[in-house]
mmCIF file of C-alpha atoms in Angstrom:
data_model
loop_
_atom_site.group_PDB
_atom_site.id
_atom_site.type_symbol
_atom_site.label_atom_id
_atom_site.label_comp_id
_atom_site.label_asym_id
_atom_site.label_seq_id
_atom_site.Cartn_x
_atom_site.Cartn_y
_atom_site.Cartn_z
ATOM 1 C CA MET A 1 -4.943 9.336 -18.134
ATOM 2 C CA VAL A 2 -4.540 9.195 -21.947
ATOM 3 C CA PHE A 3 -2.052 11.442 -23.707
ATOM 4 C CA THR A 4 -2.022 11.430 -27.518
ATOM 5 C CA SER A 5 0.988 12.888 -29.308
ATOM 6 C CA SER A 6 0.816 14.410 -32.763
ATOM 7 C CA SER A 7 2.952 14.161 -35.895
ATOM 8 C CA SER A 8 3.486 17.901 -35.325
ATOM 9 C CA ASP A 9 5.993 18.717 -32.564
ATOM 10 C CA ILE A 10 4.236 22.076 -32.042
ATOM 11 C CA ILE A 11 0.843 20.454 -31.424
ATOM 12 C CA THR A 12 2.402 17.855 -29.110
ATOM 13 C CA GLY A 13 4.162 20.661 -27.197
ATOM 14 C CA VAL A 14 0.879 22.531 -26.758
ATOM 15 C CA ARG A 15 -0.833 19.377 -25.451
ATOM 16 C CA VAL A 16 2.013 18.801 -22.986
ATOM 17 C CA LEU A 17 1.785 22.424 -21.832
ATOM 18 C CA LEU A 18 -1.970 22.170 -21.315
ATOM 19 C CA HIS A 19 -1.655 18.981 -19.268
ATOM 20 C CA TYR A 20 1.508 19.601 -17.219
ATOM 21 C CA GLY A 21 1.971 23.342 -17.438
ATOM 22 C CA PHE A 22 5.667 24.236 -17.413
ATOM 23 C CA ASP A 23 6.621 21.184 -15.324
ATOM 24 C CA TYR A 24 7.547 19.124 -18.405
ATOM 25 C CA PHE A 25 10.003 21.823 -19.522
ATOM 26 C CA LYS A 26 11.344 22.164 -15.963
ATOM 27 C CA LEU A 27 11.921 18.391 -15.903
ATOM 28 C CA SER A 28 13.678 18.576 -19.289
ATOM 29 C CA GLN A 29 15.970 21.360 -18.032
ATOM 30 C CA TRP A 30 16.658 19.398 -14.836
ATOM 31 C CA ARG A 31 17.678 16.435 -16.979
ATOM 32 C CA LYS A 32 19.878 18.503 -19.330
ATOM 33 C CA LYS A 33 21.639 20.104 -16.365
ATOM 34 C CA LEU A 34 22.578 16.747 -14.843
ATOM 35 C CA LEU A 35 23.411 14.752 -17.971
ATOM 36 C CA PRO A 36 26.977 16.175 -18.359
ATOM 37 C CA SER A 37 27.757 14.692 -14.919
ATOM 38 C CA PHE A 38 27.499 11.252 -16.519
ATOM 39 C CA THR A 39 29.476 11.982 -19.655
ATOM 40 C CA GLY A 40 32.235 13.541 -17.552
ATOM 41 C CA ILE A 41 33.191 10.146 -16.141
ATOM 42 C CA TYR A 42 34.606 8.872 -19.457
ATOM 43 C CA PRO A 43 37.697 11.119 -19.699
ATOM 44 C CA LYS A 44 38.419 10.400 -16.027
ATOM 45 C CA GLN A 45 38.438 6.667 -16.696
ATOM 46 C CA LEU A 46 39.899 6.555 -20.197
ATOM 47 C CA GLU A 47 42.483 9.343 -20.074
ATOM 48 C CA LYS A 48 43.414 9.653 -16.401
ATOM 49 C CA ASN A 49 42.769 5.987 -15.507
ATOM 50 C CA ASP A 50 40.994 7.084 -12.328
ATOM 51 C CA PHE A 51 39.254 4.501 -10.163
ATOM 52 C CA PHE A 52 36.842 4.749 -7.239
ATOM 53 C CA PRO A 53 37.106 2.335 -4.292
ATOM 54 C CA SER A 54 33.418 2.529 -3.308
ATOM 55 C CA VAL A 55 30.025 3.186 -4.848
ATOM 56 C CA ASP A 56 29.624 6.226 -2.561
ATOM 57 C CA GLU A 57 32.808 7.801 -3.922
ATOM 58 C CA PHE A 58 31.823 6.945 -7.479
ATOM 59 C CA LEU A 59 28.495 8.759 -7.127
ATOM 60 C CA ARG A 60 30.183 11.802 -5.605
ATOM 61 C CA ALA A 61 32.760 11.782 -8.413
ATOM 62 C CA LEU A 62 29.921 12.001 -10.930
ATOM 63 C CA ASN A 63 28.162 14.776 -9.038
ATOM 64 C CA GLU A 64 28.178 15.709 -5.354
ATOM 65 C CA LYS A 65 24.365 15.593 -5.437
ATOM 66 C CA PHE A 66 24.105 12.013 -6.662
ATOM 67 C CA TYR A 67 24.992 10.325 -3.380
ATOM 68 C CA ASP A 68 22.417 12.527 -1.646
ATOM 69 C CA PHE A 69 19.886 11.494 -4.309
ATOM 70 C CA SER A 70 20.460 7.844 -3.366
ATOM 71 C CA GLN A 71 19.534 8.544 0.242
ATOM 72 C CA THR A 72 16.051 9.890 -0.509
ATOM 73 C CA SER A 73 13.270 9.187 -3.019
ATOM 74 C CA ILE A 74 13.096 10.488 -6.593
ATOM 75 C CA ASP A 75 9.731 11.978 -5.616
ATOM 76 C CA HIS A 76 11.469 14.059 -2.927
ATOM 77 C CA VAL A 77 14.414 14.959 -5.212
ATOM 78 C CA LEU A 78 12.144 16.375 -7.925
ATOM 79 C CA SER A 79 9.738 18.027 -5.488
ATOM 80 C CA LYS A 80 12.668 19.932 -3.942
ATOM 81 C CA ASP A 81 13.366 21.364 -7.410
ATOM 82 C CA ALA A 82 9.758 22.596 -7.606
ATOM 83 C CA ILE A 83 8.639 19.995 -10.144
ATOM 84 C CA GLY A 84 4.931 19.269 -9.730
ATOM 85 C CA GLN A 85 3.356 16.109 -8.351
ATOM 86 C CA SER A 86 1.277 15.499 -11.474
ATOM 87 C CA ILE A 87 4.248 14.950 -13.773
ATOM 88 C CA ILE A 88 6.152 13.029 -11.069
ATOM 89 C CA HIS A 89 3.314 10.569 -10.453
ATOM 90 C CA GLU A 90 2.385 10.177 -14.123
ATOM 91 C CA PHE A 91 5.406 10.750 -16.347
ATOM 92 C CA VAL A 92 8.336 9.901 -14.023
ATOM 93 C CA SER A 93 6.352 7.088 -12.419
ATOM 94 C CA ALA A 94 5.863 5.580 -15.883
ATOM 95 C CA GLY A 95 9.653 5.600 -16.381
ATOM 96 C CA MET A 96 10.236 3.878 -13.044
ATOM 97 C CA GLN A 97 7.526 1.306 -13.732
ATOM 98 C CA ALA A 98 8.744 0.510 -17.245
ATOM 99 C CA ASN A 99 12.493 0.504 -16.455
ATOM 100 C CA TYR A 100 12.611 -0.920 -12.932
ATOM 101 C CA GLY A 101 9.120 -2.142 -12.011
ATOM 102 C CA GLN A 102 9.205 0.152 -8.982
ATOM 103 C CA THR A 103 7.715 3.471 -7.903
ATOM 104 C CA VAL A 104 8.777 7.085 -7.392
ATOM 105 C CA ASN A 105 9.291 6.176 -3.721
ATOM 106 C CA SER A 106 12.490 4.403 -4.820
ATOM 107 C CA GLN A 107 15.852 6.093 -4.248
ATOM 108 C CA GLY A 108 16.587 9.198 -6.264
ATOM 109 C CA PHE A 109 19.704 8.189 -8.192
ATOM 110 C CA VAL A 110 18.043 5.214 -9.886
ATOM 111 C CA GLY A 111 15.067 7.501 -10.500
ATOM 112 C CA THR A 112 17.409 9.947 -12.230
ATOM 113 C CA VAL A 113 18.717 7.157 -14.463
ATOM 114 C CA ALA A 114 15.105 6.203 -15.266
ATOM 115 C CA VAL A 115 14.390 9.797 -16.346
ATOM 116 C CA PHE A 116 17.501 9.760 -18.581
ATOM 117 C CA GLY A 117 16.268 6.462 -20.043
ATOM 118 C CA MET A 118 13.065 8.104 -21.261
ATOM 119 C CA ASP A 119 14.937 9.960 -23.992
ATOM 120 C CA ALA A 120 13.910 9.197 -27.583
ATOM 121 C CA ASN A 121 17.526 8.962 -28.835
ATOM 122 C CA LEU A 122 18.280 5.514 -27.459
ATOM 123 C CA TRP A 123 19.737 2.552 -29.310
ATOM 124 C CA CYS A 124 19.872 -1.219 -29.301
ATOM 125 C CA VAL A 125 21.734 -3.815 -31.331
ATOM 126 C CA HIS A 126 20.058 -5.901 -34.028
ATOM 127 C CA GLY A 127 20.097 -9.464 -32.736
ATOM 128 C CA GLY A 128 20.642 -8.503 -29.086
ATOM 129 C CA ASN A 129 22.876 -6.219 -27.020
ATOM 130 C CA ASN A 130 24.866 -9.278 -25.926
ATOM 131 C CA GLN A 131 26.656 -9.026 -29.282
ATOM 132 C CA ILE A 132 28.641 -6.101 -27.869
ATOM 133 C CA CYS A 133 30.349 -8.482 -25.438
ATOM 134 C CA GLN A 134 31.317 -11.126 -27.994
ATOM 135 C CA PRO A 135 33.803 -9.053 -30.061
ATOM 136 C CA LEU A 136 35.191 -7.504 -26.873
ATOM 137 C CA LEU A 137 35.920 -10.986 -25.534
ATOM 138 C CA ALA A 138 37.570 -11.984 -28.805
ATOM 139 C CA HIS A 139 39.649 -8.776 -28.868
ATOM 140 C CA SER A 140 40.844 -9.269 -25.283
ATOM 141 C CA GLY A 141 42.450 -12.637 -26.018
ATOM 142 C CA ALA A 142 41.128 -13.971 -22.698
ATOM 143 C CA ASN A 143 40.425 -17.669 -22.144
ATOM 144 C CA LEU A 144 36.730 -18.339 -21.534
ATOM 145 C CA HIS A 145 35.855 -21.336 -19.349
ATOM 146 C CA ARG A 146 32.116 -22.062 -19.331
ATOM 147 C CA GLU A 147 31.949 -23.523 -15.856
ATOM 148 C CA ARG A 148 29.957 -23.050 -12.680
ATOM 149 C CA VAL A 149 32.133 -21.724 -9.844
ATOM 150 C CA THR A 150 31.480 -23.490 -6.552
ATOM 151 C CA ALA A 151 34.192 -22.077 -4.270
ATOM 152 C CA VAL A 152 36.922 -19.445 -4.022
ATOM 153 C CA GLU A 153 39.749 -20.109 -1.569
ATOM 154 C CA ARG A 154 42.280 -17.575 -0.347
ATOM 155 C CA VAL A 155 45.863 -18.871 -0.224
ATOM 156 C CA THR A 156 48.491 -16.858 1.674
ATOM 157 C CA ALA A 157 52.127 -17.784 1.058
ATOM 158 C CA LYS A 158 54.831 -17.534 3.727
ATOM 159 C CA GLY A 159 56.031 -14.271 2.236
ATOM 160 C CA GLY A 160 52.536 -12.811 2.494
ATOM 161 C CA GLU A 161 51.615 -13.057 -1.197
ATOM 162 C CA VAL A 162 47.927 -13.792 -1.708
ATOM 163 C CA THR A 163 46.463 -15.882 -4.516
ATOM 164 C CA TYR A 164 43.059 -17.528 -5.006
ATOM 165 C CA LYS A 165 42.044 -21.050 -5.952
ATOM 166 C CA VAL A 166 38.826 -21.078 -7.967
ATOM 167 C CA TYR A 167 36.902 -24.367 -7.908
ATOM 168 C CA SER A 168 34.203 -25.340 -10.383
ATOM 169 C CA SER A 169 31.811 -28.236 -10.808
ATOM 170 C CA GLU A 170 33.345 -29.067 -14.210
ATOM 171 C CA SER A 171 37.066 -29.158 -13.266
ATOM 172 C CA LYS A 172 38.791 -31.683 -11.005
ATOM 173 C CA GLU A 173 41.561 -29.252 -10.042
ATOM 174 C CA PRO A 174 41.151 -25.574 -9.097
ATOM 175 C CA ARG A 175 42.623 -22.785 -11.175
ATOM 176 C CA VAL A 176 44.914 -20.301 -9.397
ATOM 177 C CA TYR A 177 44.613 -16.540 -9.942
ATOM 178 C CA ASP A 178 46.203 -13.423 -8.491
ATOM 179 C CA PHE A 179 42.894 -11.562 -8.726
ATOM 180 C CA VAL A 180 39.256 -12.581 -8.995
ATOM 181 C CA VAL A 181 36.499 -10.347 -10.392
ATOM 182 C CA VAL A 182 32.911 -11.232 -9.494
ATOM 183 C CA ALA A 183 30.606 -10.095 -12.295
ATOM 184 C CA PHE A 184 27.143 -11.189 -11.205
ATOM 185 C CA PRO A 185 24.829 -9.746 -8.527
ATOM 186 C CA ILE A 186 25.187 -11.368 -5.104
ATOM 187 C CA HIS A 187 21.978 -11.227 -3.073
ATOM 188 C CA ARG A 188 19.971 -13.051 -0.451
ATOM 189 C CA ASP A 189 18.704 -15.709 -2.884
ATOM 190 C CA ASN A 190 22.130 -16.805 -4.171
ATOM 191 C CA CYS A 191 24.721 -15.697 -1.595
ATOM 192 C CA ASP A 192 25.270 -19.302 -0.483
ATOM 193 C CA SER A 193 25.835 -20.624 -4.011
ATOM 194 C CA ILE A 194 29.609 -20.000 -3.775
ATOM 195 C CA GLU A 195 31.711 -21.027 -0.789
ATOM 196 C CA TRP A 196 34.249 -18.390 0.258
ATOM 197 C CA ARG A 197 37.113 -20.155 1.993
ATOM 198 C CA ARG A 198 39.727 -18.795 4.428
ATOM 199 C CA PHE A 199 38.328 -15.279 4.401
ATOM 200 C CA THR A 200 35.092 -13.588 5.391
ATOM 201 C CA LEU A 201 33.062 -11.364 3.100
ATOM 202 C CA PRO A 202 32.963 -7.778 4.438
ATOM 203 C CA VAL A 203 29.152 -7.573 4.284
ATOM 204 C CA ASP A 204 26.148 -9.838 4.826
ATOM 205 C CA PHE A 205 24.720 -10.188 1.314
ATOM 206 C CA ARG A 206 21.427 -11.441 2.726
ATOM 207 C CA GLU A 207 20.665 -7.756 3.267
ATOM 208 C CA PHE A 208 20.543 -7.206 -0.509
ATOM 209 C CA LYS A 209 17.435 -8.240 -2.427
ATOM 210 C CA MET A 210 16.789 -8.464 -6.163
ATOM 211 C CA HIS A 211 13.519 -7.459 -7.814
ATOM 212 C CA ARG A 212 11.684 -10.142 -9.747
ATOM 213 C CA THR A 213 10.594 -9.120 -13.239
ATOM 214 C CA VAL A 214 8.527 -11.199 -15.628
ATOM 215 C CA ALA A 215 8.695 -10.037 -19.252
ATOM 216 C CA THR A 216 5.874 -11.494 -21.355
ATOM 217 C CA MET A 217 6.223 -10.971 -25.107
ATOM 218 C CA ILE A 218 2.861 -11.219 -26.887
ATOM 219 C CA HIS A 219 2.308 -11.243 -30.639
ATOM 220 C CA GLY A 220 -1.311 -10.142 -30.845
ATOM 221 C CA GLU A 221 -3.692 -7.213 -30.535
ATOM 222 C CA VAL A 222 -4.673 -5.368 -27.352
ATOM 223 C CA ASP A 223 -8.377 -5.523 -26.569
ATOM 224 C CA TRP A 224 -8.864 -1.862 -25.704
ATOM 225 C CA SER A 225 -12.315 -2.462 -24.258
ATOM 226 C CA TRP A 226 -10.584 -3.975 -21.215
ATOM 227 C CA PHE A 227 -9.126 -0.513 -20.530
ATOM 228 C CA ASN A 228 -12.499 1.186 -21.167
ATOM 229 C CA TRP A 229 -10.820 3.106 -23.973
ATOM 230 C CA LYS A 230 -11.974 3.420 -27.557
ATOM 231 C CA GLN A 231 -8.840 3.571 -29.689
ATOM 232 C CA PRO A 232 -8.971 6.448 -32.197
ATOM 233 C CA LEU A 233 -8.651 5.416 -35.834
ATOM 234 C CA GLY A 234 -4.992 5.284 -36.855
ATOM 235 C CA ALA A 235 -3.703 5.748 -33.281
ATOM 236 C CA ARG A 236 -1.495 3.240 -31.492
ATOM 237 C CA ALA A 237 -0.687 3.344 -27.805
ATOM 238 C CA SER A 238 3.067 2.859 -27.423
ATOM 239 C CA MET A 239 3.166 2.555 -23.634
ATOM 240 C CA ILE A 240 0.623 1.781 -20.940
ATOM 241 C CA CYS A 241 1.722 2.047 -17.308
ATOM 242 C CA THR A 242 -0.233 1.598 -14.122
ATOM 243 C CA THR A 243 0.104 2.575 -10.493
ATOM 244 C CA ASP A 244 -3.035 0.594 -9.614
ATOM 245 C CA ARG A 245 -3.074 -2.882 -8.156
ATOM 246 C CA GLN A 246 -3.112 -4.560 -11.548
ATOM 247 C CA PRO A 247 -1.238 -7.784 -12.359
ATOM 248 C CA PHE A 248 1.093 -5.804 -14.654
ATOM 249 C CA HIS A 249 2.975 -2.508 -14.335
ATOM 250 C CA SER A 250 3.684 -1.655 -17.975
ATOM 251 C CA ILE A 251 2.722 -2.677 -21.510
ATOM 252 C CA GLY A 252 4.848 -1.370 -24.366
ATOM 253 C CA PHE A 253 4.554 -1.736 -28.121
ATOM 254 C CA GLN A 254 7.752 -3.156 -29.615
ATOM 255 C CA PHE A 255 9.162 -1.685 -32.809
ATOM 256 C CA PRO A 256 11.799 -3.663 -34.751
ATOM 257 C CA VAL A 257 15.392 -2.469 -34.239
ATOM 258 C CA ASP A 258 15.696 -1.457 -37.883
ATOM 259 C CA TYR A 259 12.291 0.266 -38.056
ATOM 260 C CA ARG A 260 12.316 3.652 -39.823
ATOM 261 C CA PHE A 261 9.757 5.852 -38.093
ATOM 262 C CA LYS A 262 9.610 8.422 -40.903
ATOM 263 C CA GLU A 263 8.534 5.763 -43.378
ATOM 264 C CA LYS A 264 5.735 4.502 -41.072
ATOM 265 C CA THR A 265 5.792 1.021 -42.548
ATOM 266 C CA ALA A 266 3.555 -1.717 -41.168
ATOM 267 C CA VAL A 267 5.048 -3.763 -38.321
ATOM 268 C CA PRO A 268 3.903 -6.882 -36.451
ATOM 269 C CA SER A 269 1.788 -6.160 -33.371
ATOM 270 C CA VAL A 270 4.212 -7.301 -30.659
ATOM 271 C CA TRP A 271 3.850 -6.135 -27.046
ATOM 272 C CA LYS A 272 6.100 -6.464 -24.004
ATOM 273 C CA VAL A 273 4.296 -6.748 -20.677
ATOM 274 C CA PHE A 274 6.280 -6.287 -17.456
ATOM 275 C CA SER A 275 4.906 -7.741 -14.232
ATOM 276 C CA ASN A 276 6.160 -8.906 -10.855
ATOM 277 C CA GLU A 277 4.503 -12.326 -11.173
ATOM 278 C CA PRO A 278 3.734 -14.589 -14.155
ATOM 279 C CA LEU A 279 0.548 -13.554 -15.922
ATOM 280 C CA SER A 280 -2.238 -16.127 -16.063
ATOM 281 C CA ASP A 281 -3.407 -17.459 -19.433
ATOM 282 C CA GLU A 282 -6.872 -16.183 -18.519
ATOM 283 C CA TRP A 283 -5.589 -12.602 -18.049
ATOM 284 C CA ILE A 284 -3.551 -12.678 -21.268
ATOM 285 C CA HIS A 285 -6.543 -13.814 -23.327
ATOM 286 C CA ARG A 286 -8.794 -11.275 -21.641
ATOM 287 C CA VAL A 287 -6.514 -8.317 -22.421
ATOM 288 C CA PHE A 288 -5.206 -9.506 -25.820
ATOM 289 C CA LYS A 289 -6.927 -10.979 -28.839
ATOM 290 C CA ASP A 290 -5.794 -12.635 -32.073
ATOM 291 C CA ILE A 291 -2.798 -14.023 -30.174
ATOM 292 C CA LYS A 292 -0.217 -15.739 -32.392
ATOM 293 C CA GLU A 293 2.633 -16.332 -29.943
ATOM 294 C CA VAL A 294 3.562 -15.781 -26.266
ATOM 295 C CA GLN A 295 7.073 -15.946 -24.775
ATOM 296 C CA VAL A 296 7.891 -15.473 -21.082
ATOM 297 C CA ILE A 297 11.235 -14.409 -19.537
ATOM 298 C CA ASP A 298 11.154 -14.673 -15.734
ATOM 299 C CA TRP A 299 14.248 -13.310 -13.966
ATOM 300 C CA LEU A 300 15.737 -11.268 -11.149
ATOM 301 C CA ALA A 301 16.419 -8.220 -13.276
ATOM 302 C CA TYR A 302 17.662 -5.529 -10.889
ATOM 303 C CA PRO A 303 17.849 -4.709 -7.184
ATOM 304 C CA ASP A 304 14.928 -3.832 -4.971
ATOM 305 C CA TYR A 305 15.792 -0.210 -4.303
ATOM 306 C CA THR A 306 15.374 1.229 -0.821
ATOM 307 C CA VAL A 307 15.521 4.607 0.920
ATOM 308 C CA PRO A 308 18.092 5.293 2.192
ATOM 309 C CA GLN A 309 20.097 3.057 -0.141
ATOM 310 C CA SER A 310 23.000 1.010 1.182
ATOM 311 C CA PHE A 311 25.743 -0.230 -1.157
ATOM 312 C CA PRO A 312 27.816 -3.411 -1.136
ATOM 313 C CA PRO A 313 31.600 -2.970 -1.250
ATOM 314 C CA ILE A 314 33.511 -3.119 -4.535
ATOM 315 C CA ARG A 315 36.500 -4.842 -2.907
ATOM 316 C CA LEU A 316 35.452 -8.092 -1.215
ATOM 317 C CA ASP A 317 38.963 -9.190 -0.196
ATOM 318 C CA HIS A 318 42.602 -8.326 -0.896
ATOM 319 C CA GLY A 319 42.336 -9.503 -4.522
ATOM 320 C CA ILE A 320 38.601 -10.013 -5.064
ATOM 321 C CA PHE A 321 36.533 -7.286 -6.718
ATOM 322 C CA TYR A 322 32.797 -6.983 -7.318
ATOM 323 C CA VAL A 323 31.566 -5.321 -10.513
ATOM 324 C CA ASN A 324 27.850 -5.495 -9.706
ATOM 325 C CA ALA A 325 28.080 -3.407 -6.547
ATOM 326 C CA ILE A 326 27.207 -0.509 -8.875
ATOM 327 C CA GLU A 327 23.777 -2.016 -9.562
ATOM 328 C CA TRP A 328 22.586 -0.894 -6.136
ATOM 329 C CA ALA A 329 23.117 2.672 -7.324
ATOM 330 C CA ALA A 330 21.333 1.966 -10.619
ATOM 331 C CA SER A 331 21.156 -1.094 -12.816
ATOM 332 C CA CYS A 332 21.800 -0.385 -16.494
ATOM 333 C CA MET A 333 24.212 -1.436 -19.222
ATOM 334 C CA GLU A 334 26.116 1.859 -19.245
ATOM 335 C CA LEU A 335 26.879 1.824 -15.511
ATOM 336 C CA SER A 336 27.916 -1.835 -15.660
ATOM 337 C CA ILE A 337 30.495 -0.955 -18.324
ATOM 338 C CA ILE A 338 31.751 1.963 -16.206
ATOM 339 C CA ALA A 339 31.961 -0.346 -13.168
ATOM 340 C CA ALA A 340 33.992 -2.891 -15.155
ATOM 341 C CA ARG A 341 36.412 -0.202 -16.351
ATOM 342 C CA ASN A 342 36.685 1.072 -12.782
ATOM 343 C CA ILE A 343 37.948 -2.300 -11.583
ATOM 344 C CA ALA A 344 40.245 -2.665 -14.604
ATOM 345 C CA ASN A 345 41.882 0.670 -13.731
ATOM 346 C CA TRP A 346 42.186 -0.389 -10.090
ATOM 347 C CA LEU A 347 43.778 -3.719 -11.038
ATOM 348 C CA GLU A 348 46.248 -1.978 -13.332
ATOM 349 C CA VAL A 349 47.497 0.056 -10.374
ATOM 350 C CA LEU A 350 47.761 -3.036 -8.153
ATOM 351 C CA ILE A 351 49.572 -5.081 -10.795
ATOM 352 C CA LYS A 352 52.100 -2.300 -11.447
ATOM 353 C CA ASP A 353 52.638 -1.954 -7.707
ATOM 354 C CA THR A 354 53.293 -5.711 -7.455
ATOM 355 C CA GLU A 355 55.768 -5.618 -10.325
ATOM 356 C CA ARG A 356 57.763 -2.812 -8.661
ATOM 357 C CA ARG A 357 58.291 -4.825 -5.501
ATOM 358 C CA PRO A 358 61.746 -6.455 -5.100
#
């Protein structure tokens, strides 16, 4: 299916109406109705200092429907709201493929986040989103130790106070902390990389699997004949997604961060190809031509989502907390920040409670 937008919003709207009927507008209204549920979490966290002890309770705090969404597929969620199969399996499927490398059979909350992520008014930071973290770290005044943690040991004093020794491969002696925050996803491929001593984790993390994503950045031109499509003069495909058994699941044209769309200036032809496995050189040179550069980023990007979805606990022990539990609801930068603030609010309560004790 090829959909060509126009420089005229009216013409584009007519084309959408002809292809999807009123389902596109129904999907837009569905999205607008649910979006305030997300923005409502900020005053709860920032003004009231609320925290949520589990992912289930967090989802319900956003919207009572969201936990239910996580227990069924996004296909089923949208179908129940009378949104047609055509737009689900073309438009929404494209969002799931491009954002998570998975299908509309994945759980409904992550599917909802994928639909929100298809908005045009998104942003990124010139030079990389990681630059958001750097000034925050500097502002916090925290000490950063670039070390690989090998073990966390619970120490219980005679009076019952609990602290934790954190061992690393770079330090001879462990560091002692009152609280430990785990801020990376624990899953079946890495759950044995840290030894947890004198306590047992409340869940078997071998039950949680991450989804492999290979991002291949290609500076070159797409050979449209491979797609059996003759590119119209002056047209540029900005996203190609597939539900077929192809070696890739999305190809997207990459605009520079500082690109001004109204000016329509020339930009380098750079494409991002998402796949579940590394692409062969033969495939790359068959689909692309005039290739100048290829870069590959192979990583475990986000969870493999299931139906119904189970969630790891946020609290792993008396003083150990797990930020990335939220990723099994949906993996995105915004939710990770909310999850971090959630634990910060929780720790504030615990620290104040400790200080009040005689």
